[in-house]
PDB file of C-alpha atoms in Angstrom:
ATOM      1  CA  UNK A   1     -26.311 106.012  99.725  1.00 43.00           C
ATOM      2  CA  UNK A   2     -27.592 104.952  96.319  1.00 55.00           C
ATOM      3  CA  UNK A   3     -28.960 107.842  94.256  1.00 77.00           C
ATOM      4  CA  UNK A   4     -31.934 106.166  92.576  1.00 81.00           C
ATOM      5  CA  UNK A   5     -33.954 105.329  95.717  1.00 86.00           C
ATOM      6  CA  UNK A   6     -33.367 108.815  97.118  1.00 86.00           C
ATOM      7  CA  UNK A   7     -34.108 110.645  93.860  1.00 88.00           C
ATOM      8  CA  UNK A   8     -37.342 108.727  93.311  1.00 92.00           C
ATOM      9  CA  UNK A   9     -38.409 109.166  96.955  1.00 93.00           C
ATOM     10  CA  UNK A  10     -37.746 112.908  96.799  1.00 92.00           C
ATOM     11  CA  UNK A  11     -40.170 113.239  93.870  1.00 94.00           C
ATOM     12  CA  UNK A  12     -42.893 111.879  96.178  1.00 96.00           C
ATOM     13  CA  UNK A  13     -41.910 113.843  99.285  1.00 96.00           C
ATOM     14  CA  UNK A  14     -41.759 117.015  97.175  1.00 95.00           C
ATOM     15  CA  UNK A  15     -45.454 116.550  96.378  1.00 97.00           C
ATOM     16  CA  UNK A  16     -46.230 115.958 100.073  1.00 97.00           C
ATOM     17  CA  UNK A  17     -44.448 119.195 100.929  1.00 96.00           C
ATOM     18  CA  UNK A  18     -46.393 121.164  98.286  1.00 96.00           C
ATOM     19  CA  UNK A  19     -49.659 119.723  99.632  1.00 97.00           C
ATOM     20  CA  UNK A  20     -48.732 120.361 103.280  1.00 96.00           C
ATOM     21  CA  UNK A  21     -48.932 116.656 104.167  1.00 97.00           C
ATOM     22  CA  UNK A  22     -46.870 115.763 107.260  1.00 96.00           C
ATOM     23  CA  UNK A  23     -44.525 112.896 106.293  1.00 97.00           C
ATOM     24  CA  UNK A  24     -41.220 111.214 106.993  1.00 96.00           C
ATOM     25  CA  UNK A  25     -39.022 108.734 105.174  1.00 95.00           C
ATOM     26  CA  UNK A  26     -38.446 105.657 107.304  1.00 94.00           C
ATOM     27  CA  UNK A  27     -37.553 102.032 106.688  1.00 90.00           C
ATOM     28  CA  UNK A  28     -34.308 100.991 105.065  1.00 87.00           C
ATOM     29  CA  UNK A  29     -33.556 104.446 103.633  1.00 89.00           C
ATOM     30  CA  UNK A  30     -33.610 105.911 107.162  1.00 90.00           C
ATOM     31  CA  UNK A  31     -31.616 103.026 108.647  1.00 89.00           C
ATOM     32  CA  UNK A  32     -29.032 103.396 105.848  1.00 87.00           C
ATOM     33  CA  UNK A  33     -28.805 107.129 106.502  1.00 87.00           C
ATOM     34  CA  UNK A  34     -28.280 106.588 110.250  1.00 89.00           C
ATOM     35  CA  UNK A  35     -26.539 103.208 110.222  1.00 88.00           C
ATOM     36  CA  UNK A  36     -25.110 100.632 107.826  1.00 83.00           C
ATOM     37  CA  UNK A  37     -25.545 100.894 104.064  1.00 80.00           C
ATOM     38  CA  UNK A  38     -27.627  98.226 102.360  1.00 77.00           C
ATOM     39  CA  UNK A  39     -29.483  97.969  99.098  1.00 75.00           C
ATOM     40  CA  UNK A  40     -33.245  98.327  99.102  1.00 77.00           C
ATOM     41  CA  UNK A  41     -36.077  97.316  96.801  1.00 79.00           C
ATOM     42  CA  UNK A  42     -38.384 100.127  97.907  1.00 88.00           C
ATOM     43  CA  UNK A  43     -38.785 103.280  99.946  1.00 92.00           C
ATOM     44  CA  UNK A  44     -41.062 103.565 102.977  1.00 95.00           C
ATOM     45  CA  UNK A  45     -42.776 106.874 103.598  1.00 96.00           C
ATOM     46  CA  UNK A  46     -45.176 107.563 106.461  1.00 96.00           C
ATOM     47  CA  UNK A  47     -47.656 110.286 105.469  1.00 97.00           C
ATOM     48  CA  UNK A  48     -50.779 111.744 107.041  1.00 96.00           C
ATOM     49  CA  UNK A  49     -52.702 111.867 103.747  1.00 97.00           C
ATOM     50  CA  UNK A  50     -56.401 112.677 103.704  1.00 96.00           C
ATOM     51  CA  UNK A  51     -58.922 112.263 100.885  1.00 96.00           C
ATOM     52  CA  UNK A  52     -58.577 115.938  99.952  1.00 97.00           C
ATOM     53  CA  UNK A  53     -54.930 115.224  99.011  1.00 97.00           C
ATOM     54  CA  UNK A  54     -55.816 112.352  96.665  1.00 97.00           C
ATOM     55  CA  UNK A  55     -56.444 114.123  93.342  1.00 97.00           C
ATOM     56  CA  UNK A  56     -53.598 116.669  93.583  1.00 98.00           C
ATOM     57  CA  UNK A  57     -51.230 113.847  94.629  1.00 97.00           C
ATOM     58  CA  UNK A  58     -52.242 111.621  91.707  1.00 97.00           C
ATOM     59  CA  UNK A  59     -52.169 114.531  89.222  1.00 97.00           C
ATOM     60  CA  UNK A  60     -48.663 115.507  90.322  1.00 97.00           C
ATOM     61  CA  UNK A  61     -47.194 112.019  89.967  1.00 97.00           C
ATOM     62  CA  UNK A  62     -49.179 110.122  87.321  1.00 96.00           C
ATOM     63  CA  UNK A  63     -46.821 111.032  84.458  1.00 96.00           C
ATOM     64  CA  UNK A  64     -43.777 109.570  86.211  1.00 96.00           C
ATOM     65  CA  UNK A  65     -45.366 106.852  88.360  1.00 97.00           C
ATOM     66  CA  UNK A  66     -47.876 104.055  88.030  1.00 97.00           C
ATOM     67  CA  UNK A  67     -50.581 105.161  90.465  1.00 96.00           C
ATOM     68  CA  UNK A  68     -53.932 103.619  91.333  1.00 96.00           C
ATOM     69  CA  UNK A  69     -56.219 106.284  92.791  1.00 94.00           C
ATOM     70  CA  UNK A  70     -58.734 103.694  94.061  1.00 96.00           C
ATOM     71  CA  UNK A  71     -56.002 101.867  95.990  1.00 96.00           C
ATOM     72  CA  UNK A  72     -54.808 105.171  97.434  1.00 97.00           C
ATOM     73  CA  UNK A  73     -58.340 106.217  98.466  1.00 97.00           C
ATOM     74  CA  UNK A  74     -58.871 102.855 100.170  1.00 97.00           C
ATOM     75  CA  UNK A  75     -55.545 103.136 102.015  1.00 97.00           C
ATOM     76  CA  UNK A  76     -56.472 106.611 103.265  1.00 97.00           C
ATOM     77  CA  UNK A  77     -59.880 105.429 104.499  1.00 96.00           C
ATOM     78  CA  UNK A  78     -58.520 102.256 106.138  1.00 96.00           C
ATOM     79  CA  UNK A  79     -55.265 103.694 107.551  1.00 96.00           C
ATOM     80  CA  UNK A  80     -53.264 101.162 105.578  1.00 96.00           C
ATOM     81  CA  UNK A  81     -50.693 101.470 102.809  1.00 96.00           C
ATOM     82  CA  UNK A  82     -50.390 101.779  99.056  1.00 97.00           C
ATOM     83  CA  UNK A  83     -47.526 101.748  96.620  1.00 96.00           C
ATOM     84  CA  UNK A  84     -46.608 103.636  93.504  1.00 97.00           C
ATOM     85  CA  UNK A  85     -43.980 102.568  90.994  1.00 96.00           C
ATOM     86  CA  UNK A  86     -41.601 104.870  89.160  1.00 95.00           C
ATOM     87  CA  UNK A  87     -42.110 104.196  85.452  1.00 95.00           C
ATOM     88  CA  UNK A  88     -38.490 104.688  84.371  1.00 93.00           C
ATOM     89  CA  UNK A  89     -36.679 102.731  87.110  1.00 91.00           C
ATOM     90  CA  UNK A  90     -39.476 100.452  88.419  1.00 93.00           C
ATOM     91  CA  UNK A  91     -38.470 101.552  91.914  1.00 93.00           C
ATOM     92  CA  UNK A  92     -41.378 101.122  94.339  1.00 95.00           C
ATOM     93  CA  UNK A  93     -42.434 103.656  96.955  1.00 96.00           C
ATOM     94  CA  UNK A  94     -44.638 102.331  99.773  1.00 96.00           C
ATOM     95  CA  UNK A  95     -46.726 104.990 101.494  1.00 97.00           C
ATOM     96  CA  UNK A  96     -48.113 104.142 104.932  1.00 96.00           C
ATOM     97  CA  UNK A  97     -51.139 106.066 106.183  1.00 96.00           C
ATOM     98  CA  UNK A  98     -50.894 105.608 109.954  1.00 92.00           C
ATOM     99  CA  UNK A  99     -53.651 105.701 112.511  1.00 91.00           C
ATOM    100  CA  UNK A 100     -53.258 108.742 114.746  1.00 90.00           C
ATOM    101  CA  UNK A 101     -51.305 107.801 117.882  1.00 92.00           C
ATOM    102  CA  UNK A 102     -48.861 109.567 120.200  1.00 94.00           C
ATOM    103  CA  UNK A 103     -45.782 107.797 118.793  1.00 94.00           C
ATOM    104  CA  UNK A 104     -46.638 109.019 115.289  1.00 92.00           C
ATOM    105  CA  UNK A 105     -46.872 112.615 116.494  1.00 92.00           C
ATOM    106  CA  UNK A 106     -43.528 112.239 118.237  1.00 95.00           C
ATOM    107  CA  UNK A 107     -41.916 110.772 115.089  1.00 95.00           C
ATOM    108  CA  UNK A 108     -43.229 113.561 112.867  1.00 93.00           C
ATOM    109  CA  UNK A 109     -42.148 116.249 115.337  1.00 94.00           C
ATOM    110  CA  UNK A 110     -38.622 114.793 115.537  1.00 95.00           C
ATOM    111  CA  UNK A 111     -38.176 114.092 111.803  1.00 95.00           C
ATOM    112  CA  UNK A 112     -34.899 115.531 110.553  1.00 92.00           C
ATOM    113  CA  UNK A 113     -34.418 117.354 107.264  1.00 92.00           C
ATOM    114  CA  UNK A 114     -31.598 115.921 105.139  1.00 88.00           C
ATOM    115  CA  UNK A 115     -30.287 117.680 102.020  1.00 86.00           C
ATOM    116  CA  UNK A 116     -28.939 115.951  98.913  1.00 81.00           C
ATOM    117  CA  UNK A 117     -27.193 117.453  95.897  1.00 78.00           C
ATOM    118  CA  UNK A 118     -28.173 116.119  92.496  1.00 72.00           C
ATOM    119  CA  UNK A 119     -28.667 118.623  89.650  1.00 72.00           C
ATOM    120  CA  UNK A 120     -29.954 120.903  92.396  1.00 72.00           C
ATOM    121  CA  UNK A 121     -30.126 120.638  96.157  1.00 77.00           C
ATOM    122  CA  UNK A 122     -33.205 118.834  97.431  1.00 80.00           C
ATOM    123  CA  UNK A 123     -34.202 117.875 100.937  1.00 86.00           C
ATOM    124  CA  UNK A 124     -36.662 115.631 102.715  1.00 92.00           C
ATOM    125  CA  UNK A 125     -37.598 114.707 106.264  1.00 95.00           C
ATOM    126  CA  UNK A 126     -36.267 111.416 107.614  1.00 95.00           C
ATOM    127  CA  UNK A 127     -37.155 109.586 110.817  1.00 96.00           C
ATOM    128  CA  UNK A 128     -34.661 110.346 113.596  1.00 96.00           C
ATOM    129  CA  UNK A 129     -32.160 107.595 114.498  1.00 96.00           C
ATOM    130  CA  UNK A 130     -34.135 106.792 117.663  1.00 97.00           C
ATOM    131  CA  UNK A 131     -37.460 106.616 115.834  1.00 97.00           C
ATOM    132  CA  UNK A 132     -35.882 104.473 113.109  1.00 96.00           C
ATOM    133  CA  UNK A 133     -34.773 101.989 115.786  1.00 96.00           C
ATOM    134  CA  UNK A 134     -38.172 102.027 117.521  1.00 97.00           C
ATOM    135  CA  UNK A 135     -40.141 101.574 114.293  1.00 95.00           C
ATOM    136  CA  UNK A 136     -37.919  98.717 113.201  1.00 95.00           C
ATOM    137  CA  UNK A 137     -38.243  97.078 116.641  1.00 96.00           C
ATOM    138  CA  UNK A 138     -42.027  97.349 116.337  1.00 94.00           C
ATOM    139  CA  UNK A 139     -41.986  95.861 112.798  1.00 92.00           C
ATOM    140  CA  UNK A 140     -39.616  93.127 113.952  1.00 94.00           C
ATOM    141  CA  UNK A 141     -42.015  92.183 116.746  1.00 95.00           C
ATOM    142  CA  UNK A 142     -45.125  92.340 114.529  1.00 91.00           C
ATOM    143  CA  UNK A 143     -43.488  90.152 111.871  1.00 90.00           C
ATOM    144  CA  UNK A 144     -42.712  87.345 114.313  1.00 93.00           C
ATOM    145  CA  UNK A 145     -39.141  88.397 115.205  1.00 91.00           C
ATOM    146  CA  UNK A 146     -37.620  86.503 112.278  1.00 90.00           C
ATOM    147  CA  UNK A 147     -36.353  89.196 109.888  1.00 88.00           C
ATOM    148  CA  UNK A 148     -32.559  89.148 109.975  1.00 90.00           C
ATOM    149  CA  UNK A 149     -32.521  92.235 107.735  1.00 89.00           C
ATOM    150  CA  UNK A 150     -34.642  94.271 110.205  1.00 90.00           C
ATOM    151  CA  UNK A 151     -32.472  93.159 113.113  1.00 94.00           C
ATOM    152  CA  UNK A 152     -29.243  94.056 111.245  1.00 93.00           C
ATOM    153  CA  UNK A 153     -30.704  97.495 110.454  1.00 93.00           C
ATOM    154  CA  UNK A 154     -31.461  98.052 114.152  1.00 95.00           C
ATOM    155  CA  UNK A 155     -27.959  96.970 115.224  1.00 95.00           C
ATOM    156  CA  UNK A 156     -26.409  99.088 112.460  1.00 94.00           C
ATOM    157  CA  UNK A 157     -28.066 102.282 113.701  1.00 95.00           C
ATOM    158  CA  UNK A 158     -27.205 101.438 117.330  1.00 95.00           C
ATOM    159  CA  UNK A 159     -23.525 100.853 116.448  1.00 94.00           C
ATOM    160  CA  UNK A 160     -23.037 103.822 114.114  1.00 93.00           C
ATOM    161  CA  UNK A 161     -24.909 106.258 116.395  1.00 93.00           C
ATOM    162  CA  UNK A 162     -23.554 104.906 119.690  1.00 90.00           C
ATOM    163  CA  UNK A 163     -23.041 107.762 122.156  1.00 91.00           C
ATOM    164  CA  UNK A 164     -25.352 110.087 120.173  1.00 94.00           C
ATOM    165  CA  UNK A 165     -28.695 108.401 120.862  1.00 95.00           C
ATOM    166  CA  UNK A 166     -31.207 109.694 123.398  1.00 96.00           C
ATOM    167  CA  UNK A 167     -31.469 106.544 125.520  1.00 95.00           C
ATOM    168  CA  UNK A 168     -34.220 107.970 127.762  1.00 97.00           C
ATOM    169  CA  UNK A 169     -36.377 108.594 124.689  1.00 97.00           C
ATOM    170  CA  UNK A 170     -35.654 105.096 123.346  1.00 97.00           C
ATOM    171  CA  UNK A 171     -36.542 103.443 126.660  1.00 97.00           C
ATOM    172  CA  UNK A 172     -39.709 105.525 127.179  1.00 97.00           C
ATOM    173  CA  UNK A 173     -41.131 104.688 123.743  1.00 97.00           C
ATOM    174  CA  UNK A 174     -39.900 101.082 123.785  1.00 97.00           C
ATOM    175  CA  UNK A 175     -42.050 100.664 126.911  1.00 97.00           C
ATOM    176  CA  UNK A 176     -45.065 102.309 125.247  1.00 96.00           C
ATOM    177  CA  UNK A 177     -44.630 100.173 122.106  1.00 96.00           C
ATOM    178  CA  UNK A 178     -44.062  97.013 124.171  1.00 97.00           C
ATOM    179  CA  UNK A 179     -40.611  96.324 122.719  1.00 97.00           C
ATOM    180  CA  UNK A 180     -38.442  97.054 125.801  1.00 97.00           C
ATOM    181  CA  UNK A 181     -37.137  93.487 125.842  1.00 97.00           C
ATOM    182  CA  UNK A 182     -36.065  93.764 122.192  1.00 97.00           C
ATOM    183  CA  UNK A 183     -34.399  97.125 122.797  1.00 97.00           C
ATOM    184  CA  UNK A 184     -32.392  95.712 125.723  1.00 97.00           C
ATOM    185  CA  UNK A 185     -31.322  92.725 123.617  1.00 96.00           C
ATOM    186  CA  UNK A 186     -30.307  94.981 120.713  1.00 96.00           C
ATOM    187  CA  UNK A 187     -28.338  97.337 122.994  1.00 96.00           C
ATOM    188  CA  UNK A 188     -26.390  94.364 124.414  1.00 95.00           C
ATOM    189  CA  UNK A 189     -25.702  92.915 120.957  1.00 94.00           C
ATOM    190  CA  UNK A 190     -24.584  96.301 119.606  1.00 92.00           C
ATOM    191  CA  UNK A 191     -21.936  96.817 122.344  1.00 88.00           C
TER     192      UNK A 191
END
């Protein structure tokens, strides 16, 4: 895995940990961790930020990142997303503030801590392989089922983690998220 995306992402997740904000790294960083390696333009972090986290979050990161506190406040209030950009590398971190829902609670509960060694050892919580697949299936459906990159990420995790995945969990949540048909197609293609 490339160092820069991870190192920059860990600066952000470190602040979430200090503030006690439940989070997980998802998107292409999670699918690379669990599946096939690919380059990425940004990191995706799901975080249950509230307005009380806004000022300490901005204060902790404003020296190293371009941050817009108004954009962040709006994202928190609207359950949407915001991004911050690392000043030195111009690497972008997208933070998604999700609406509370059962799948989110399941993802956060199942997030897996991964440790990396740079100058020191640092760790962060990543979406599980199953939740990475389910989230990418949901994004694939919501974006009109046209993203080859999303589909390759899904197949990559299914192939690399074949035999390790909790299929009952995948099928249960695929039904809840209304992506069962996509899961079945992906499982067939990954064989």
